[in-house]
Structure formats: structure tokens, C-alpha cells
Amino acid sequence: ADNPAKADNIKGQALTIRAHVHQLLVNVYAQPFAFTADASHPGVPYIKESDRFKTVSRNTVAEDYTEMISDLKSAIALLPVTASSKTVVTASAAKGLLARTYLFRNDYINAKVVARDVVSVAPLMSRPDYPTKLFANGDTESLFWLPPTSTPYSTLYAGAYYAYYFWATTDIANLLRERPGDIRANWVVLVSGNQTIKKFPVGVIAGFSVPEASYYHSIIRSSEMYLTAAESYSKLGMEDSARYYLDFIRQRADLTAANSTATGSALLDSVYKERRKELCFEGLRMFDLLRTGKPVVRTDFNSPATSTLSYPNDKAIAPLPLGDVSAYSLKQNPSY
């Protein structure tokens, strides 16, 4: 190539995006890594060639994770550590996605090592920038994001949907408000009897027909890395380190919060609670419940039959699209 550095950059970004897309697919269409002892249950086809006529089959979940980790490691070696824009992938962003992949694979040793590497170069935003500048100009903790789009209803831009179609459940609203000093309590506001989600900024860039979609959609940010480190250290029994990373998140949001003293399962529960607060409405909650083997329990429901989804459950994952099943003779998920 005439410009090897540019070629490496393009390849590194492509590898990162491929790994990220497949992680989204395996989260939606496959049971979590620990569903079977060796993760030999069906995952998704890991597509590595642009050939729609090539026959594909479902990889195992273990194989999917091996491929994702391989792609991300290769990408990290090709990418620069930083870039002038967060709309391009950097080595730090790829490392963030790698730490998430290790966590979802229950590989806590590697998850905490990679997460710690990320936070060493991407510290948390501090008050008063946090949380007012999250997902907006001045956000220094998002590692990779998508810019505002003029066609929000075909994107992952949740803010536009939350503004018009979805409200928060009472349990997350109460959780955010459980401590009077927690600045995140403003992320859910009671409006006309509805728990309205206000986490995402509006009109970051002017001129959009739907201002609620005019913000930067963060794919990965350093606050998740602190929580990944806290969870991993807790799982490994290194509780001083777990509390250290947990308190960065807790005490940034609530300046009155004392140092954590929890141990054992109570410490892990504290990490899970803080993860739910900090990352609420960012698309990880269902997958967190699945990977930790917890049921879905709804406090706001129209019918008691929809109040609980037990774990494990066939209905916790989506059916494969019928077109793909027919075209490639893929085995459909159970109960569909």
C-alpha cells in the first residue's frame, strides 16, 4: 500500500466493527456464555467474507467469542491510541470493547487487566462536566461514538424513542432517586404521571427535525470500564480493588457517598446496582441479567403473566429471522 499506516487504520476499524456487530448479534440471538459448561450451545454465524452466496452455519457461542477476541486483538495492534475525532475507532476504544467481551465471557482476569489499561488513558469526567456533557460536545469519557443523525428512527438512538414512546419503570426511577445527593436522579423525571427518561441531551447540533436524536450515541465509555474492573476484582476476591473502582463511579455521582465497606456477595450486588444506575437506558441491562443468571422482574405490568421472565428461559433471546433460517437452513432457537 502507498500509505501503510492508513491501511492499518482502516483494517483495524473494520475488525473492531465486525467484532462489535457480532457481539450484538450473539447477545440478541444466543444464550449467554455460561448457559452451557463449555459454551457449546448455538451462537450466530461469524461472517468473515463478503459473499452472500456462501453457505453459513451457526457457530457455537464459544467459537463466536474466540473470533471476537481475535478480531479485537488484531485491531488493537493496528490502531492508534488516540484520534482527533471520537467517530473513528482507536486502540483504546477497541480495548474497551475487548474488556466488555472478556467480561461477558466470564474471563475476569483478562477483563480487569484490559479495563484497567483503558482507564489509565481515559479517566472519568469530573463534576460539573458530568453528567451535563455526557453524549455532547465536551464529553471526554466516551471512547467511540456515532454522531447525531437526521434519520433517528432507523438508528440505535434511544433518546428519540424515549421521548415519544417509552418510559422508565418505577423500580429504576426509584433506584436512581434512592440517595438525595445522586445527580443521576434527574435522568428520570415524573411528567403527567409518567417516568420520563431525560438522560440523553437534546439538540446538541441544531437543525434536526427530531432534536431528541441530536446527540452523540456512545458505543463505549470509560465509566463502563471502571465498573468492569470493579466486577472483575469482586469476582476474583480482590475486594479492596473492587471497592476502589466502584467508588470512583459512586462518589462522582453522589458527592456525599461514603467509602464502600461491603464484602462478599453484598459487594458484588453493590457493583451490579451501580452498573444498573450508571449505564441505564444504554442497552446493556437485558444482557447483564442473562450473563449473571438473573430473571427479568417487572414492577410495572398490565398482566401478571408478563411480570417475570425466569432464568434460564428460551424466550430470553430472539428468534432468528425467518429469511436467514430459510436461506441458509439455520437451526431456529427453541420455542420459536
Coordinates of C-alpha atoms in Angstrom, one line a residue:
A1 CA 0.0 0.0 0.0
D2 CA 1.1 3.6 -0.6
N3 CA 0.2 4.5 2.9
P4 CA 0.6 1.5 5.3
A5 CA -0.4 3.5 8.4
K6 CA -3.7 4.5 6.7
A7 CA -4.3 0.9 5.5
D8 CA -3.7 -0.4 9.0
N9 CA -6.1 2.1 10.5
I10 CA -8.9 1.2 8.1
K11 CA -8.3 -2.5 8.7
G12 CA -8.3 -2.0 12.5
Q13 CA -11.5 -0.1 12.4
A14 CA -13.2 -2.8 10.2
L15 CA -12.1 -5.5 12.6
T16 CA -13.4 -3.7 15.6
I17 CA -16.7 -3.0 14.0
R18 CA -17.0 -6.6 12.9
A19 CA -16.4 -7.8 16.4
H20 CA -18.8 -5.3 17.9
V21 CA -21.6 -6.2 15.4
H22 CA -21.2 -9.9 16.1
Q23 CA -21.3 -9.3 19.9
L24 CA -24.6 -7.5 19.5
L25 CA -25.9 -10.4 17.4
V26 CA -24.8 -13.1 19.8
N27 CA -26.3 -11.2 22.7
V28 CA -29.6 -10.9 21.0
Y29 CA -29.9 -14.3 19.3
A30 CA -27.9 -16.7 21.6
Q31 CA -28.0 -17.6 25.3
P32 CA -25.2 -16.2 27.4
F33 CA -21.7 -17.7 27.5
A34 CA -22.3 -19.7 30.8
F35 CA -25.6 -21.2 29.5
T36 CA -23.6 -24.5 29.0
A37 CA -20.5 -25.5 30.7
D38 CA -18.3 -25.2 27.7
A39 CA -20.4 -22.6 25.8
S40 CA -21.1 -25.2 23.1
H41 CA -24.7 -24.0 22.6
P42 CA -25.6 -22.3 19.3
G43 CA -24.4 -18.8 18.7
V44 CA -24.5 -16.9 15.4
P45 CA -22.6 -17.4 12.1
Y46 CA -19.4 -15.4 12.4
I47 CA -19.3 -13.9 8.9
K48 CA -15.7 -13.0 7.7
E49 CA -16.3 -12.8 4.0
S50 CA -18.5 -10.6 1.9
D51 CA -20.2 -13.3 -0.1
R52 CA -23.9 -13.6 0.3
F53 CA -24.0 -16.9 -1.7
K54 CA -21.6 -18.7 0.6
T55 CA -23.2 -21.3 2.9
V56 CA -23.0 -20.4 6.5
S57 CA -23.9 -22.2 9.8
R58 CA -24.2 -21.2 13.4
N59 CA -21.0 -21.1 15.3
T60 CA -21.0 -22.1 19.0
V61 CA -21.0 -19.3 21.4
A62 CA -17.5 -20.3 22.4
E63 CA -16.4 -20.0 18.8
D64 CA -18.1 -16.6 18.5
Y65 CA -16.2 -15.3 21.5
T66 CA -12.9 -16.7 20.2
E67 CA -13.4 -14.9 16.9
M68 CA -14.4 -11.6 18.6
I69 CA -11.4 -11.6 20.8
S70 CA -9.1 -12.4 17.9
D71 CA -10.5 -9.6 15.8
L72 CA -10.2 -7.1 18.6
K73 CA -6.7 -8.1 19.5
S74 CA -5.7 -7.7 15.8
A75 CA -7.4 -4.4 15.7
I76 CA -5.6 -3.0 18.8
A77 CA -2.2 -3.8 17.2
L78 CA -3.2 -1.8 14.1
L79 CA -4.9 1.3 15.6
P80 CA -3.5 4.5 17.1
V81 CA -4.1 5.0 20.8
T82 CA -5.9 8.3 20.2
A83 CA -7.6 10.2 17.3
S84 CA -8.8 13.7 16.7
S85 CA -12.4 12.5 16.5
K86 CA -14.4 10.0 18.5
T87 CA -16.3 8.9 15.4
V88 CA -13.3 6.8 14.4
V89 CA -12.1 3.8 16.3
T90 CA -8.9 3.9 18.3
A91 CA -6.9 1.3 20.1
S92 CA -8.4 2.5 23.4
A93 CA -12.0 2.0 22.0
A94 CA -11.1 -1.4 20.8
K95 CA -9.7 -2.3 24.2
G96 CA -12.9 -1.1 25.8
L97 CA -14.9 -3.5 23.6
L98 CA -12.4 -6.2 24.3
A99 CA -12.8 -5.7 28.1
R100 CA -16.6 -6.0 27.6
T101 CA -16.1 -9.2 25.6
Y102 CA -13.9 -10.7 28.3
L103 CA -16.5 -9.8 31.0
F104 CA -19.4 -11.3 29.1
R105 CA -17.2 -14.4 28.6
N106 CA -16.7 -14.6 32.4
D107 CA -12.9 -14.1 31.9
Y108 CA -12.4 -11.8 34.9
I109 CA -8.6 -11.9 34.9
N110 CA -8.3 -10.5 31.4
A111 CA -11.4 -8.2 31.8
K112 CA -9.9 -6.3 34.7
V113 CA -6.4 -6.1 33.1
V114 CA -7.8 -4.6 29.8
A115 CA -10.3 -2.3 31.6
R116 CA -7.5 -1.0 33.8
D117 CA -5.4 -0.2 30.7
V118 CA -8.3 1.8 29.3
V119 CA -9.0 3.9 32.3
S120 CA -5.3 4.7 32.6
V121 CA -5.6 6.7 29.4
A122 CA -9.3 7.6 29.5
P123 CA -10.2 8.8 33.1
L124 CA -13.7 9.7 34.1
M125 CA -15.2 13.1 33.5
S126 CA -15.5 15.1 36.8
R127 CA -18.2 17.3 38.1
P128 CA -19.6 19.7 36.9
D129 CA -19.0 18.4 33.4
Y130 CA -20.5 15.1 34.5
P131 CA -23.3 14.4 33.6
T132 CA -24.2 17.6 31.8
K133 CA -21.7 17.0 28.9
L134 CA -22.3 13.2 28.5
F135 CA -23.1 12.4 24.9
A136 CA -22.5 16.0 23.9
N137 CA -19.6 18.3 23.0
G138 CA -17.2 18.2 25.9
D139 CA -17.7 14.6 26.7
T140 CA -14.2 13.3 27.4
E141 CA -15.0 9.8 28.6
S142 CA -16.8 8.4 25.5
L143 CA -14.2 6.4 23.6
F144 CA -16.1 5.8 20.4
W145 CA -19.5 7.3 19.4
L146 CA -21.8 7.9 16.4
P147 CA -22.6 11.5 15.5
P148 CA -26.2 12.9 15.6
T149 CA -28.3 11.6 12.7
S150 CA -31.1 13.1 10.7
T151 CA -32.9 9.7 10.4
P152 CA -33.2 8.7 14.0
Y153 CA -35.9 6.1 13.6
S154 CA -33.6 3.8 11.7
T155 CA -30.8 4.0 14.2
L156 CA -29.9 3.0 17.7
Y157 CA -30.5 6.5 19.0
A158 CA -32.6 5.6 22.1
G159 CA -33.3 9.2 23.1
A160 CA -35.7 9.8 20.2
Y161 CA -37.7 6.7 21.2
Y162 CA -37.7 7.5 24.9
A163 CA -39.0 11.0 24.2
Y164 CA -42.2 9.7 22.5
Y165 CA -42.8 6.0 23.0
F166 CA -41.2 4.6 26.1
W167 CA -41.0 5.5 29.8
A168 CA -38.8 4.2 32.6
T169 CA -40.2 1.6 35.1
T170 CA -40.8 2.7 38.6
D171 CA -38.0 0.5 40.0
I172 CA -35.2 2.1 38.1
A173 CA -36.7 5.5 38.8
N174 CA -36.7 4.8 42.5
L175 CA -33.2 3.3 42.3
L176 CA -31.8 6.5 40.8
R177 CA -33.6 8.5 43.5
E178 CA -32.6 6.4 46.5
R179 CA -29.9 8.8 47.6
P180 CA -30.9 12.5 47.6
G181 CA -27.3 13.5 46.6
D182 CA -27.2 11.4 43.5
I183 CA -27.1 13.7 40.5
R184 CA -28.4 10.9 38.3
A185 CA -31.8 11.2 39.9
N186 CA -32.5 13.8 37.2
W187 CA -32.2 11.1 34.5
V188 CA -35.9 10.1 35.1
V189 CA -38.5 12.9 35.7
L190 CA -42.1 12.3 36.6
V191 CA -44.2 14.1 33.9
S192 CA -48.0 13.8 33.8
G193 CA -47.8 10.6 35.8
N194 CA -45.1 9.0 33.5
Q195 CA -41.5 8.3 34.4
T196 CA -39.9 10.2 31.5
I197 CA -36.3 9.5 30.6
K198 CA -34.1 12.6 30.4
K199 CA -30.6 11.0 30.4
F200 CA -29.8 12.0 26.8
P201 CA -29.2 15.6 25.7
V202 CA -31.5 17.3 23.2
G203 CA -30.4 19.4 20.2
V204 CA -26.6 19.0 20.6
I205 CA -26.4 20.1 17.0
A206 CA -29.1 22.4 15.7
G207 CA -31.3 21.8 12.7
F208 CA -32.5 18.3 13.2
S209 CA -36.2 17.5 12.7
V210 CA -36.2 15.4 15.8
P211 CA -34.0 17.3 18.3
E212 CA -34.1 14.3 20.7
A213 CA -32.0 12.4 18.3
S214 CA -29.4 15.2 18.1
Y215 CA -26.8 13.8 20.5
Y216 CA -23.7 11.6 20.3
H217 CA -24.6 7.9 20.6
S218 CA -21.8 6.4 22.8
I219 CA -20.7 2.9 21.9
I220 CA -18.2 2.5 24.7
R221 CA -17.2 4.9 27.5
S222 CA -14.6 4.7 30.3
S223 CA -17.2 4.6 33.1
E224 CA -18.2 1.1 31.9
M225 CA -14.5 0.2 32.3
Y226 CA -14.4 1.2 36.0
L227 CA -17.5 -1.0 36.6
T228 CA -15.9 -3.8 34.6
A229 CA -12.8 -3.6 36.8
A230 CA -14.9 -3.4 39.9
E231 CA -17.0 -6.5 39.0
S232 CA -14.0 -8.5 37.9
Y233 CA -12.0 -7.7 41.0
S234 CA -15.0 -8.7 43.1
K235 CA -15.4 -12.0 41.3
L236 CA -11.7 -12.7 41.8
G237 CA -12.0 -12.0 45.6
M238 CA -9.7 -8.9 45.3
E239 CA -12.2 -6.7 47.3
D240 CA -10.0 -3.7 48.1
S241 CA -9.5 -3.1 44.3
A242 CA -13.2 -3.8 43.6
R243 CA -14.3 -1.1 46.1
Y244 CA -11.6 1.3 44.7
Y245 CA -13.0 1.2 41.2
L246 CA -16.7 1.1 42.4
D247 CA -16.3 4.2 44.5
F248 CA -15.0 6.2 41.5
I249 CA -18.4 5.8 40.0
R250 CA -20.5 6.1 43.2
Q251 CA -18.7 9.2 44.6
R252 CA -18.7 11.0 41.3
A253 CA -22.4 10.8 41.1
D254 CA -23.0 11.4 44.8
L255 CA -20.5 13.7 46.5
T256 CA -22.0 12.7 49.9
A257 CA -21.4 8.9 49.4
A258 CA -19.1 7.4 52.0
N259 CA -16.4 4.8 51.0
S260 CA -17.7 1.4 50.3
T261 CA -17.4 -1.2 53.0
A262 CA -19.4 -4.1 51.6
T263 CA -17.8 -7.6 51.2
G264 CA -18.6 -10.9 49.5
S265 CA -22.0 -11.1 47.8
A266 CA -23.1 -7.7 49.1
L267 CA -20.1 -6.1 47.4
L268 CA -21.0 -7.8 44.1
D269 CA -24.6 -6.7 44.5
S270 CA -23.3 -3.1 45.0
V271 CA -21.4 -3.3 41.8
Y272 CA -24.4 -4.6 39.9
K273 CA -26.6 -1.9 41.3
E274 CA -24.1 0.8 40.4
R275 CA -23.8 -0.7 36.9
R276 CA -27.5 -0.6 36.5
K277 CA -27.6 3.1 37.6
E278 CA -24.7 4.4 35.6
L279 CA -25.5 2.5 32.3
C280 CA -29.3 2.7 32.5
F281 CA -31.0 3.1 29.1
E282 CA -27.8 2.4 27.2
G283 CA -28.8 -1.1 26.0
L284 CA -26.9 -3.4 28.3
R285 CA -29.4 -4.3 31.1
M286 CA -31.0 -7.3 29.5
F287 CA -27.7 -8.8 28.6
D288 CA -26.3 -8.2 32.1
L289 CA -29.3 -10.1 33.5
L290 CA -28.7 -13.0 31.2
R291 CA -24.9 -13.3 31.8
T292 CA -25.4 -13.1 35.6
G293 CA -28.2 -15.7 35.5
K294 CA -30.9 -13.4 36.9
P295 CA -34.6 -13.3 36.0
V296 CA -36.3 -10.3 34.5
V297 CA -38.7 -8.9 37.1
R298 CA -41.0 -6.1 36.0
T299 CA -42.7 -3.9 38.6
D300 CA -44.9 -2.1 36.0
F301 CA -47.0 -4.6 34.0
N302 CA -50.5 -4.9 32.6
S303 CA -50.8 -8.6 33.2
P304 CA -49.3 -10.8 35.9
A305 CA -48.2 -13.2 33.2
T306 CA -45.7 -10.6 31.9
S307 CA -44.3 -9.7 35.3
T308 CA -41.4 -12.2 35.4
L309 CA -39.2 -14.0 32.9
S310 CA -37.3 -16.7 34.7
Y311 CA -33.7 -17.7 34.0
P312 CA -32.9 -19.8 32.1
N313 CA -35.7 -19.2 29.5
D314 CA -36.0 -19.9 25.8
K315 CA -37.9 -16.6 25.4
A316 CA -35.0 -14.5 26.8
I317 CA -33.4 -14.5 23.4
A318 CA -34.9 -13.5 20.0
P319 CA -35.9 -15.9 17.2
L320 CA -33.6 -15.9 14.2
P321 CA -35.0 -14.0 11.2
L322 CA -37.1 -16.4 9.1
G323 CA -35.4 -15.3 5.9
D324 CA -32.0 -16.3 7.3
V325 CA -33.3 -19.6 8.6
S326 CA -34.8 -20.4 5.2
A327 CA -31.9 -19.2 3.1
Y328 CA -29.2 -21.0 5.0
S329 CA -31.1 -23.8 6.8
L330 CA -30.0 -22.4 10.1
K331 CA -31.4 -24.1 13.2
Q332 CA -34.0 -21.9 14.8
N333 CA -33.9 -21.1 18.5
P334 CA -36.1 -23.3 20.7
S335 CA -39.7 -22.4 21.3
Y336 CA -40.0 -20.4 18.0

